[in-house]
Amino acid sequence: MEKVKINPFQMFSLIILFELGSAVVVGVGVNAKQDAWIAILIGMLGGMVLFCIYHYLFRQYPDLPLTGYIPKVFGKIIGYPLAVIYILYFIYIASRVLRDLGSLLVISTLTQTPYLVINLLVIFIIAYANYLGIEPFARAGEIFFFFFIFFLLSSNIFIFASGLVKPENLLPILEDGWKPVLKTAFPLTFTFPFGEVIVFTMLMPYLNRPDSNLKTGLFSILVCGFILSYISAIDIAVLGTKMVQTSIFPLLETVSKVTIGDFLQRLDALVISILVIGCFVKISIFTYAAVIGTANLIKKRKHPAIVSVICLLTLAASHFNAENIQEHLYIGLKIVPVYLHLPLQTGIPLLLFIVVLFRKKRKN
C-alpha cells in the first residue's frame, strides 16, 4: 500500500461527496411516495449500524484493506475469490455511476454529443486522479466539498425564493402505513447510498488518526441522511409525488422550474455541477478501491498499468451494462440492491464480523 495518510476532515468530505454523489440528483426512496424522506432516514440508521461493523473489522486489521483481511479471516481458498468478487463489484458500481453521469449530461446539455465520448473524457480524468493517489485526491475532495455545499445551498435558496414549494404535497404522512416505507428503506435506501460506504473499508488504513474513524464515518452518514431526506422532501413539495416517481432526475426537474422575475431562470447548471462533482468523486473512489485491491492481491505496488486496466473495464461496463436509461434504472433499483448490494454490503461483512468475534473470544 501507498505510504500516505489522510486526515479526518478529508475523510469526512470524501464520504459526504461519495454518499450524495448521484443519489442527490437521481432521487432515492421514491417508491414510498410522499414518505420517501422517512424511508431515507430509516435507511440511514441501517447504514450507521453497518459502518460500526466495518469499523470493528478495521480495528482488528488496521493496516489492511477489506480485500487484504478477507483471506486472513476465511482462508486463501475462499478469501481470494471473494476479494476478486469485491474488486469486480467496485468496478461495476463505478460503471453504473459513470452511466448516470453520462446520461444526465446527454439529456440535459450535451444532446448532440455521443454518450461514449462523454464517458471517455470523464474516465481519462478519473484515471489521472487514480494515478496521483489518494493523498492529492483527498486534498482536492476538501475543495470540492465547499463548492458542492455552495451549489446545493444556492439551489435551495432559489427554489424557495421562486415560491415553488407546496408543503401540502407531503401530506398525508404515512397514508398507507409503515409497510411501504419499510419496504423502500430495506433494501433500497439502506443499500443505496448508505451501504455503498463499504468501499471506504479500502481507504480506512490511510487515516492518520485511526481512532477518529468511527466518529467521522457515523457523523458523515448522519449528515448525508438528513441532506438526502431534505432534498427528497423538497422535490416532492415542488413536483408532487407522481412527477417525482416518473422523473429520471427529480432535482434537475425541480430546479428547472425556478423563475425569479424575468432575469433568473433555467438554473440547470447548478444541478449539473452538483452531479458532476459528486459522481466524479464517487467513481474515483470506487475505481481507486479496485486498483488498491488488485495491487494488494498480486502483491505489487500501485502501477499505472493497473489503473489503466481498471478504468478501461469501468468504461466498457458503463457502455454495455444496459441498452437504455430505463433498463439501467430498472437494474439499479430492482436487481442490484437484492442480488449484489445485500450480500456484499451486509452478508459477507456480517460473516466476517461473526468469525473474527468468535476467534477473539475463543483466544481470550
PDB file of C-alpha atoms in Angstrom, residues 23-297:
ATOM      1  CA  ALA A  23     -28.190   9.907  -5.144  1.00  0.00           C
ATOM      2  CA  VAL A  24     -28.849  13.622  -4.651  1.00  0.00           C
ATOM      3  CA  VAL A  25     -29.921  14.066  -8.288  1.00  0.00           C
ATOM      4  CA  VAL A  26     -31.242  10.628  -9.294  1.00  0.00           C
ATOM      5  CA  GLY A  27     -33.621  10.558  -6.339  1.00  0.00           C
ATOM      6  CA  VAL A  28     -33.892   7.989  -3.548  1.00  0.00           C
ATOM      7  CA  GLY A  29     -36.846   6.278  -1.905  1.00  0.00           C
ATOM      8  CA  VAL A  30     -39.500   7.416  -4.407  1.00  0.00           C
ATOM      9  CA  ASN A  31     -41.381   4.113  -4.004  1.00  0.00           C
ATOM     10  CA  ALA A  32     -42.526   5.363  -0.588  1.00  0.00           C
ATOM     11  CA  LYS A  33     -44.311   8.264  -2.359  1.00  0.00           C
ATOM     12  CA  GLN A  34     -44.608  11.344  -0.121  1.00  0.00           C
ATOM     13  CA  ASP A  35     -42.949   9.418   2.728  1.00  0.00           C
ATOM     14  CA  ALA A  36     -39.680   8.986   0.813  1.00  0.00           C
ATOM     15  CA  TRP A  37     -37.909  11.287   3.263  1.00  0.00           C
ATOM     16  CA  ILE A  38     -38.820   8.927   6.127  1.00  0.00           C
ATOM     17  CA  ALA A  39     -37.538   5.873   4.200  1.00  0.00           C
ATOM     18  CA  ILE A  40     -34.217   7.667   3.694  1.00  0.00           C
ATOM     19  CA  LEU A  41     -33.823   8.353   7.419  1.00  0.00           C
ATOM     20  CA  ILE A  42     -34.561   4.705   8.254  1.00  0.00           C
ATOM     21  CA  GLY A  43     -32.046   3.548   5.636  1.00  0.00           C
ATOM     22  CA  MET A  44     -29.532   5.960   7.174  1.00  0.00           C
ATOM     23  CA  LEU A  45     -29.877   4.260  10.583  1.00  0.00           C
ATOM     24  CA  GLY A  46     -29.176   0.895   8.944  1.00  0.00           C
ATOM     25  CA  GLY A  47     -26.141   2.384   7.227  1.00  0.00           C
ATOM     26  CA  MET A  48     -24.773   3.603  10.564  1.00  0.00           C
ATOM     27  CA  VAL A  49     -25.086   0.093  12.027  1.00  0.00           C
ATOM     28  CA  LEU A  50     -23.216  -1.293   9.004  1.00  0.00           C
ATOM     29  CA  PHE A  51     -20.437   1.250   9.446  1.00  0.00           C
ATOM     30  CA  CYS A  52     -19.970   0.112  13.054  1.00  0.00           C
ATOM     31  CA  ILE A  53     -19.335  -3.424  11.730  1.00  0.00           C
ATOM     32  CA  TYR A  54     -16.873  -2.103   9.135  1.00  0.00           C
ATOM     33  CA  HIS A  55     -15.074  -0.134  11.844  1.00  0.00           C
ATOM     34  CA  TYR A  56     -14.787  -3.165  14.119  1.00  0.00           C
ATOM     35  CA  LEU A  57     -13.174  -5.197  11.320  1.00  0.00           C
ATOM     36  CA  PHE A  58     -10.836  -2.298  10.534  1.00  0.00           C
ATOM     37  CA  ARG A  59      -9.679  -2.140  14.172  1.00  0.00           C
ATOM     38  CA  GLN A  60      -8.745  -5.827  14.027  1.00  0.00           C
ATOM     39  CA  TYR A  61      -6.706  -5.302  10.821  1.00  0.00           C
ATOM     40  CA  PRO A  62      -5.740  -1.590  10.869  1.00  0.00           C
ATOM     41  CA  ASP A  63      -3.070  -1.913   8.158  1.00  0.00           C
ATOM     42  CA  LEU A  64      -5.138  -3.891   5.659  1.00  0.00           C
ATOM     43  CA  PRO A  65      -7.981  -3.018   3.288  1.00  0.00           C
ATOM     44  CA  LEU A  66     -11.087  -5.208   3.037  1.00  0.00           C
ATOM     45  CA  THR A  67      -9.586  -7.346   0.253  1.00  0.00           C
ATOM     46  CA  GLY A  68      -6.470  -7.806   2.384  1.00  0.00           C
ATOM     47  CA  TYR A  69      -8.079  -9.225   5.511  1.00  0.00           C
ATOM     48  CA  ILE A  70     -10.782 -11.372   3.865  1.00  0.00           C
ATOM     49  CA  PRO A  71      -8.218 -14.139   3.039  1.00  0.00           C
ATOM     50  CA  LYS A  72      -6.871 -13.924   6.605  1.00  0.00           C
ATOM     51  CA  VAL A  73     -10.329 -14.485   8.072  1.00  0.00           C
ATOM     52  CA  PHE A  74     -11.770 -17.036   5.620  1.00  0.00           C
ATOM     53  CA  GLY A  75      -8.526 -18.605   4.420  1.00  0.00           C
ATOM     54  CA  LYS A  76      -6.938 -18.345   0.962  1.00  0.00           C
ATOM     55  CA  ILE A  77      -9.207 -20.824  -0.818  1.00  0.00           C
ATOM     56  CA  ILE A  78     -12.367 -18.852  -0.006  1.00  0.00           C
ATOM     57  CA  GLY A  79     -10.789 -15.459   0.693  1.00  0.00           C
ATOM     58  CA  TYR A  80      -9.026 -14.777  -2.603  1.00  0.00           C
ATOM     59  CA  PRO A  81     -12.065 -15.465  -4.838  1.00  0.00           C
ATOM     60  CA  LEU A  82     -14.159 -13.278  -2.512  1.00  0.00           C
ATOM     61  CA  ALA A  83     -11.591 -10.489  -2.758  1.00  0.00           C
ATOM     62  CA  VAL A  84     -11.760 -10.702  -6.575  1.00  0.00           C
ATOM     63  CA  ILE A  85     -15.571 -10.511  -6.380  1.00  0.00           C
ATOM     64  CA  TYR A  86     -15.307  -7.300  -4.347  1.00  0.00           C
ATOM     65  CA  ILE A  87     -12.899  -5.796  -6.897  1.00  0.00           C
ATOM     66  CA  LEU A  88     -15.338  -6.604  -9.714  1.00  0.00           C
ATOM     67  CA  TYR A  89     -18.178  -5.211  -7.601  1.00  0.00           C
ATOM     68  CA  PHE A  90     -16.346  -1.891  -7.167  1.00  0.00           C
ATOM     69  CA  ILE A  91     -15.724  -1.712 -10.916  1.00  0.00           C
ATOM     70  CA  TYR A  92     -19.338  -2.495 -11.748  1.00  0.00           C
ATOM     71  CA  ILE A  93     -20.814   0.099  -9.369  1.00  0.00           C
ATOM     72  CA  ALA A  94     -18.317   2.676 -10.675  1.00  0.00           C
ATOM     73  CA  SER A  95     -19.568   1.915 -14.191  1.00  0.00           C
ATOM     74  CA  ARG A  96     -23.169   2.455 -13.099  1.00  0.00           C
ATOM     75  CA  VAL A  97     -22.344   5.868 -11.635  1.00  0.00           C
ATOM     76  CA  LEU A  98     -20.446   6.726 -14.826  1.00  0.00           C
ATOM     77  CA  ARG A  99     -23.586   5.794 -16.753  1.00  0.00           C
ATOM     78  CA  ASP A 100     -25.645   8.111 -14.505  1.00  0.00           C
ATOM     79  CA  LEU A 101     -23.276  10.994 -15.174  1.00  0.00           C
ATOM     80  CA  GLY A 102     -23.156  10.432 -18.925  1.00  0.00           C
ATOM     81  CA  SER A 103     -26.942  10.094 -19.142  1.00  0.00           C
ATOM     82  CA  LEU A 104     -27.587  13.358 -17.308  1.00  0.00           C
ATOM     83  CA  LEU A 105     -25.126  15.303 -19.466  1.00  0.00           C
ATOM     84  CA  VAL A 106     -26.590  13.882 -22.685  1.00  0.00           C
ATOM     85  CA  ILE A 107     -30.194  14.520 -21.611  1.00  0.00           C
ATOM     86  CA  SER A 108     -29.670  17.987 -20.146  1.00  0.00           C
ATOM     87  CA  THR A 109     -26.934  19.817 -22.052  1.00  0.00           C
ATOM     88  CA  LEU A 110     -24.767  17.840 -24.490  1.00  0.00           C
ATOM     89  CA  THR A 111     -27.662  16.449 -26.508  1.00  0.00           C
ATOM     90  CA  GLN A 112     -25.671  16.097 -29.750  1.00  0.00           C
ATOM     91  CA  THR A 113     -22.578  14.540 -28.141  1.00  0.00           C
ATOM     92  CA  PRO A 114     -22.185  10.752 -28.304  1.00  0.00           C
ATOM     93  CA  TYR A 115     -22.588   9.145 -24.896  1.00  0.00           C
ATOM     94  CA  LEU A 116     -19.322   7.194 -25.267  1.00  0.00           C
ATOM     95  CA  VAL A 117     -17.313  10.365 -25.941  1.00  0.00           C
ATOM     96  CA  ILE A 118     -18.505  11.972 -22.700  1.00  0.00           C
ATOM     97  CA  ASN A 119     -17.677   8.901 -20.623  1.00  0.00           C
ATOM     98  CA  LEU A 120     -14.290   8.545 -22.315  1.00  0.00           C
ATOM     99  CA  LEU A 121     -13.330  12.085 -21.337  1.00  0.00           C
ATOM    100  CA  VAL A 122     -14.567  11.528 -17.775  1.00  0.00           C
ATOM    101  CA  ILE A 123     -12.650   8.257 -17.383  1.00  0.00           C
ATOM    102  CA  PHE A 124      -9.414   9.919 -18.551  1.00  0.00           C
ATOM    103  CA  ILE A 125      -9.694  12.436 -15.712  1.00  0.00           C
ATOM    104  CA  ILE A 126     -10.542   9.680 -13.238  1.00  0.00           C
ATOM    105  CA  ALA A 127      -7.537   7.621 -14.392  1.00  0.00           C
ATOM    106  CA  TYR A 128      -5.312  10.638 -13.773  1.00  0.00           C
ATOM    107  CA  ALA A 129      -6.799  11.109 -10.281  1.00  0.00           C
ATOM    108  CA  ASN A 130      -6.145   7.421  -9.537  1.00  0.00           C
ATOM    109  CA  TYR A 131      -2.590   7.707 -10.816  1.00  0.00           C
ATOM    110  CA  LEU A 132      -1.863  10.663  -8.493  1.00  0.00           C
ATOM    111  CA  GLY A 133      -3.028   8.672  -5.467  1.00  0.00           C
ATOM    112  CA  ILE A 134      -5.321   9.120  -2.501  1.00  0.00           C
ATOM    113  CA  GLU A 135      -3.475  11.979  -0.781  1.00  0.00           C
ATOM    114  CA  PRO A 136      -3.775  14.572  -3.614  1.00  0.00           C
ATOM    115  CA  PHE A 137      -7.301  13.327  -4.332  1.00  0.00           C
ATOM    116  CA  ALA A 138      -8.307  13.786  -0.669  1.00  0.00           C
ATOM    117  CA  ARG A 139      -6.965  17.357  -0.730  1.00  0.00           C
ATOM    118  CA  ALA A 140      -8.999  18.022  -3.866  1.00  0.00           C
ATOM    119  CA  GLY A 141     -12.008  16.496  -2.081  1.00  0.00           C
ATOM    120  CA  GLU A 142     -11.780  19.199   0.601  1.00  0.00           C
ATOM    121  CA  ILE A 143     -12.082  21.890  -2.091  1.00  0.00           C
ATOM    122  CA  PHE A 144     -14.869  20.053  -3.948  1.00  0.00           C
ATOM    123  CA  PHE A 145     -16.777  19.749  -0.669  1.00  0.00           C
ATOM    124  CA  PHE A 146     -17.173  23.519  -0.272  1.00  0.00           C
ATOM    125  CA  PHE A 147     -18.184  24.001  -3.919  1.00  0.00           C
ATOM    126  CA  PHE A 148     -20.690  21.158  -3.598  1.00  0.00           C
ATOM    127  CA  ILE A 149     -22.309  22.633  -0.483  1.00  0.00           C
ATOM    128  CA  PHE A 150     -22.369  26.102  -2.078  1.00  0.00           C
ATOM    129  CA  PHE A 151     -24.179  24.831  -5.196  1.00  0.00           C
ATOM    130  CA  LEU A 152     -26.588  22.815  -3.051  1.00  0.00           C
ATOM    131  CA  LEU A 153     -27.444  25.782  -0.803  1.00  0.00           C
ATOM    132  CA  SER A 154     -27.808  28.114  -3.802  1.00  0.00           C
ATOM    133  CA  SER A 155     -30.266  25.731  -5.466  1.00  0.00           C
ATOM    134  CA  ASN A 156     -32.276  25.516  -2.243  1.00  0.00           C
ATOM    135  CA  ILE A 157     -32.432  29.312  -1.823  1.00  0.00           C
ATOM    136  CA  PHE A 158     -33.600  29.836  -5.407  1.00  0.00           C
ATOM    137  CA  ILE A 159     -36.287  27.143  -5.088  1.00  0.00           C
ATOM    138  CA  PHE A 160     -37.794  28.838  -2.012  1.00  0.00           C
ATOM    139  CA  ALA A 161     -37.376  32.327  -3.480  1.00  0.00           C
ATOM    140  CA  SER A 162     -39.366  31.351  -6.561  1.00  0.00           C
ATOM    141  CA  GLY A 163     -42.323  30.216  -4.419  1.00  0.00           C
ATOM    142  CA  LEU A 164     -42.415  26.696  -5.840  1.00  0.00           C
ATOM    143  CA  VAL A 165     -42.598  24.806  -2.559  1.00  0.00           C
ATOM    144  CA  LYS A 166     -46.033  23.394  -1.690  1.00  0.00           C
ATOM    145  CA  PRO A 167     -45.847  21.651   1.730  1.00  0.00           C
ATOM    146  CA  GLU A 168     -49.276  20.093   1.198  1.00  0.00           C
ATOM    147  CA  ASN A 169     -47.696  17.737  -1.362  1.00  0.00           C
ATOM    148  CA  LEU A 170     -46.022  15.983   1.595  1.00  0.00           C
ATOM    149  CA  LEU A 171     -49.361  15.147   3.173  1.00  0.00           C
ATOM    150  CA  PRO A 172     -50.807  12.884   4.406  1.00  0.00           C
ATOM    151  CA  ILE A 173     -47.815  11.429   6.247  1.00  0.00           C
ATOM    152  CA  LEU A 174     -47.824   7.616   6.370  1.00  0.00           C
ATOM    153  CA  GLU A 175     -51.015   7.478   4.310  1.00  0.00           C
ATOM    154  CA  ASP A 176     -50.502   3.757   3.614  1.00  0.00           C
ATOM    155  CA  GLY A 177     -48.875   2.951   6.965  1.00  0.00           C
ATOM    156  CA  TRP A 178     -45.321   1.847   7.682  1.00  0.00           C
ATOM    157  CA  LYS A 179     -45.214  -1.130   5.308  1.00  0.00           C
ATOM    158  CA  PRO A 180     -44.324   0.717   2.038  1.00  0.00           C
ATOM    159  CA  VAL A 181     -41.839   2.918   3.919  1.00  0.00           C
ATOM    160  CA  LEU A 182     -40.000  -0.033   5.459  1.00  0.00           C
ATOM    161  CA  LYS A 183     -40.153  -1.947   2.176  1.00  0.00           C
ATOM    162  CA  THR A 184     -38.452   1.011   0.447  1.00  0.00           C
ATOM    163  CA  ALA A 185     -35.926   1.513   3.238  1.00  0.00           C
ATOM    164  CA  PHE A 186     -34.882  -2.166   3.142  1.00  0.00           C
ATOM    165  CA  PRO A 187     -33.214  -2.928   0.873  1.00  0.00           C
ATOM    166  CA  LEU A 188     -33.328   0.163  -1.360  1.00  0.00           C
ATOM    167  CA  THR A 189     -32.289   3.249   0.655  1.00  0.00           C
ATOM    168  CA  PHE A 190     -30.363   1.046   3.086  1.00  0.00           C
ATOM    169  CA  THR A 191     -28.088  -0.209   0.301  1.00  0.00           C
ATOM    170  CA  PHE A 192     -28.103   2.899  -1.915  1.00  0.00           C
ATOM    171  CA  PRO A 193     -26.410   5.066  -0.978  1.00  0.00           C
ATOM    172  CA  PHE A 194     -25.640   4.204   2.671  1.00  0.00           C
ATOM    173  CA  GLY A 195     -24.456   0.614   2.256  1.00  0.00           C
ATOM    174  CA  GLU A 196     -22.071   1.667  -0.520  1.00  0.00           C
ATOM    175  CA  VAL A 197     -19.847   3.143   2.186  1.00  0.00           C
ATOM    176  CA  ILE A 198     -18.295  -0.354   2.331  1.00  0.00           C
ATOM    177  CA  VAL A 199     -15.838   0.946  -0.269  1.00  0.00           C
ATOM    178  CA  PHE A 200     -14.268   3.060   2.495  1.00  0.00           C
ATOM    179  CA  THR A 201     -13.018  -0.133   4.157  1.00  0.00           C
ATOM    180  CA  MET A 202     -10.392   0.089   1.402  1.00  0.00           C
ATOM    181  CA  LEU A 203      -9.402   3.622   2.486  1.00  0.00           C
ATOM    182  CA  MET A 204      -9.547   3.319   6.288  1.00  0.00           C
ATOM    183  CA  PRO A 205      -5.882   2.184   6.581  1.00  0.00           C
ATOM    184  CA  TYR A 206      -4.864   5.582   5.148  1.00  0.00           C
ATOM    185  CA  LEU A 207      -6.344   7.554   8.064  1.00  0.00           C
ATOM    186  CA  ASN A 208      -3.663   9.381  10.041  1.00  0.00           C
ATOM    187  CA  ARG A 209      -5.864   9.096  13.145  1.00  0.00           C
ATOM    188  CA  PRO A 210      -7.482   5.639  13.124  1.00  0.00           C
ATOM    189  CA  ASP A 211      -9.251   6.344  16.421  1.00  0.00           C
ATOM    190  CA  SER A 212     -11.348   9.025  14.671  1.00  0.00           C
ATOM    191  CA  ASN A 213     -12.670   6.630  12.025  1.00  0.00           C
ATOM    192  CA  LEU A 214     -15.911   5.658  13.792  1.00  0.00           C
ATOM    193  CA  LYS A 215     -16.865   9.193  14.779  1.00  0.00           C
ATOM    194  CA  THR A 216     -16.056  10.566  11.308  1.00  0.00           C
ATOM    195  CA  GLY A 217     -17.954   7.824   9.489  1.00  0.00           C
ATOM    196  CA  LEU A 218     -21.092   7.952  11.630  1.00  0.00           C
ATOM    197  CA  PHE A 219     -21.268  11.742  11.544  1.00  0.00           C
ATOM    198  CA  SER A 220     -20.804  11.735   7.740  1.00  0.00           C
ATOM    199  CA  ILE A 221     -23.627   9.225   7.240  1.00  0.00           C
ATOM    200  CA  LEU A 222     -25.858  11.228   9.599  1.00  0.00           C
ATOM    201  CA  VAL A 223     -25.247  14.451   7.653  1.00  0.00           C
ATOM    202  CA  CYS A 224     -25.821  12.700   4.309  1.00  0.00           C
ATOM    203  CA  GLY A 225     -29.043  11.128   5.548  1.00  0.00           C
ATOM    204  CA  PHE A 226     -30.534  14.443   6.607  1.00  0.00           C
ATOM    205  CA  ILE A 227     -29.427  16.204   3.401  1.00  0.00           C
ATOM    206  CA  LEU A 228     -30.907  13.476   1.186  1.00  0.00           C
ATOM    207  CA  SER A 229     -34.097  13.361   3.235  1.00  0.00           C
ATOM    208  CA  TYR A 230     -34.467  17.138   2.969  1.00  0.00           C
ATOM    209  CA  ILE A 231     -33.832  17.179  -0.800  1.00  0.00           C
ATOM    210  CA  SER A 232     -36.338  14.355  -1.289  1.00  0.00           C
ATOM    211  CA  ALA A 233     -38.948  16.327   0.652  1.00  0.00           C
ATOM    212  CA  ILE A 234     -38.244  19.457  -1.435  1.00  0.00           C
ATOM    213  CA  ASP A 235     -38.563  17.525  -4.720  1.00  0.00           C
ATOM    214  CA  ILE A 236     -41.948  16.123  -3.633  1.00  0.00           C
ATOM    215  CA  ALA A 237     -43.124  19.502  -2.319  1.00  0.00           C
ATOM    216  CA  VAL A 238     -42.329  21.139  -5.675  1.00  0.00           C
ATOM    217  CA  LEU A 239     -43.152  18.436  -8.218  1.00  0.00           C
ATOM    218  CA  GLY A 240     -45.666  16.240  -6.444  1.00  0.00           C
ATOM    219  CA  THR A 241     -45.395  12.503  -5.860  1.00  0.00           C
ATOM    220  CA  LYS A 242     -46.353  11.328  -9.344  1.00  0.00           C
ATOM    221  CA  MET A 243     -43.881  13.555 -11.180  1.00  0.00           C
ATOM    222  CA  VAL A 244     -41.045  12.605  -8.822  1.00  0.00           C
ATOM    223  CA  GLN A 245     -41.738   8.912  -9.441  1.00  0.00           C
ATOM    224  CA  THR A 246     -41.723   9.305 -13.226  1.00  0.00           C
ATOM    225  CA  SER A 247     -38.809  11.777 -13.468  1.00  0.00           C
ATOM    226  CA  ILE A 248     -35.349  10.381 -14.227  1.00  0.00           C
ATOM    227  CA  PHE A 249     -33.608  13.260 -12.435  1.00  0.00           C
ATOM    228  CA  PRO A 250     -36.066  14.864  -9.942  1.00  0.00           C
ATOM    229  CA  LEU A 251     -33.730  17.575  -8.619  1.00  0.00           C
ATOM    230  CA  LEU A 252     -32.945  18.710 -12.169  1.00  0.00           C
ATOM    231  CA  GLU A 253     -36.681  18.876 -12.867  1.00  0.00           C
ATOM    232  CA  THR A 254     -37.234  20.858  -9.661  1.00  0.00           C
ATOM    233  CA  VAL A 255     -34.532  23.452 -10.318  1.00  0.00           C
ATOM    234  CA  SER A 256     -35.549  23.833 -13.976  1.00  0.00           C
ATOM    235  CA  LYS A 257     -38.862  25.285 -12.737  1.00  0.00           C
ATOM    236  CA  VAL A 258     -37.139  28.112 -10.870  1.00  0.00           C
ATOM    237  CA  THR A 259     -38.090  31.553 -12.225  1.00  0.00           C
ATOM    238  CA  ILE A 260     -37.391  34.733 -10.261  1.00  0.00           C
ATOM    239  CA  GLY A 261     -38.583  37.854 -12.016  1.00  0.00           C
ATOM    240  CA  ASP A 262     -37.690  37.999 -15.693  1.00  0.00           C
ATOM    241  CA  PHE A 263     -33.962  37.559 -15.305  1.00  0.00           C
ATOM    242  CA  LEU A 264     -33.234  34.453 -13.186  1.00  0.00           C
ATOM    243  CA  GLN A 265     -34.320  31.106 -14.641  1.00  0.00           C
ATOM    244  CA  ARG A 266     -33.023  27.853 -16.109  1.00  0.00           C
ATOM    245  CA  LEU A 267     -30.594  27.149 -13.266  1.00  0.00           C
ATOM    246  CA  ASP A 268     -29.882  23.625 -14.504  1.00  0.00           C
ATOM    247  CA  ALA A 269     -26.152  24.360 -14.380  1.00  0.00           C
ATOM    248  CA  LEU A 270     -26.256  24.290 -10.569  1.00  0.00           C
ATOM    249  CA  VAL A 271     -27.671  20.752 -10.514  1.00  0.00           C
ATOM    250  CA  ILE A 272     -25.298  19.578 -13.230  1.00  0.00           C
ATOM    251  CA  SER A 273     -22.364  20.983 -11.232  1.00  0.00           C
ATOM    252  CA  ILE A 274     -23.568  19.096  -8.141  1.00  0.00           C
ATOM    253  CA  LEU A 275     -23.853  15.833 -10.073  1.00  0.00           C
ATOM    254  CA  VAL A 276     -20.514  16.207 -11.869  1.00  0.00           C
ATOM    255  CA  ILE A 277     -18.631  16.831  -8.599  1.00  0.00           C
ATOM    256  CA  GLY A 278     -20.411  14.053  -6.686  1.00  0.00           C
ATOM    257  CA  CYS A 279     -20.158  11.468  -9.462  1.00  0.00           C
ATOM    258  CA  PHE A 280     -16.513  12.277 -10.154  1.00  0.00           C
ATOM    259  CA  VAL A 281     -15.637  11.639  -6.504  1.00  0.00           C
ATOM    260  CA  LYS A 282     -17.787   8.504  -6.335  1.00  0.00           C
ATOM    261  CA  ILE A 283     -16.363   6.908  -9.500  1.00  0.00           C
ATOM    262  CA  SER A 284     -12.816   7.820  -8.474  1.00  0.00           C
ATOM    263  CA  ILE A 285     -13.203   6.202  -5.048  1.00  0.00           C
ATOM    264  CA  PHE A 286     -14.728   3.014  -6.456  1.00  0.00           C
ATOM    265  CA  THR A 287     -12.035   2.684  -9.132  1.00  0.00           C
ATOM    266  CA  TYR A 288      -9.295   3.512  -6.633  1.00  0.00           C
ATOM    267  CA  ALA A 289     -10.607   0.804  -4.301  1.00  0.00           C
ATOM    268  CA  ALA A 290     -10.446  -1.662  -7.209  1.00  0.00           C
ATOM    269  CA  VAL A 291      -6.885  -0.528  -8.010  1.00  0.00           C
ATOM    270  CA  ILE A 292      -5.517  -0.963  -4.488  1.00  0.00           C
ATOM    271  CA  GLY A 293      -7.472  -4.210  -4.088  1.00  0.00           C
ATOM    272  CA  THR A 294      -5.852  -5.586  -7.250  1.00  0.00           C
ATOM    273  CA  ALA A 295      -2.393  -4.390  -6.220  1.00  0.00           C
ATOM    274  CA  ASN A 296      -2.875  -5.983  -2.801  1.00  0.00           C
ATOM    275  CA  LEU A 297      -3.896  -9.331  -4.289  1.00  0.00           C
TER     276      LEU A 297
END
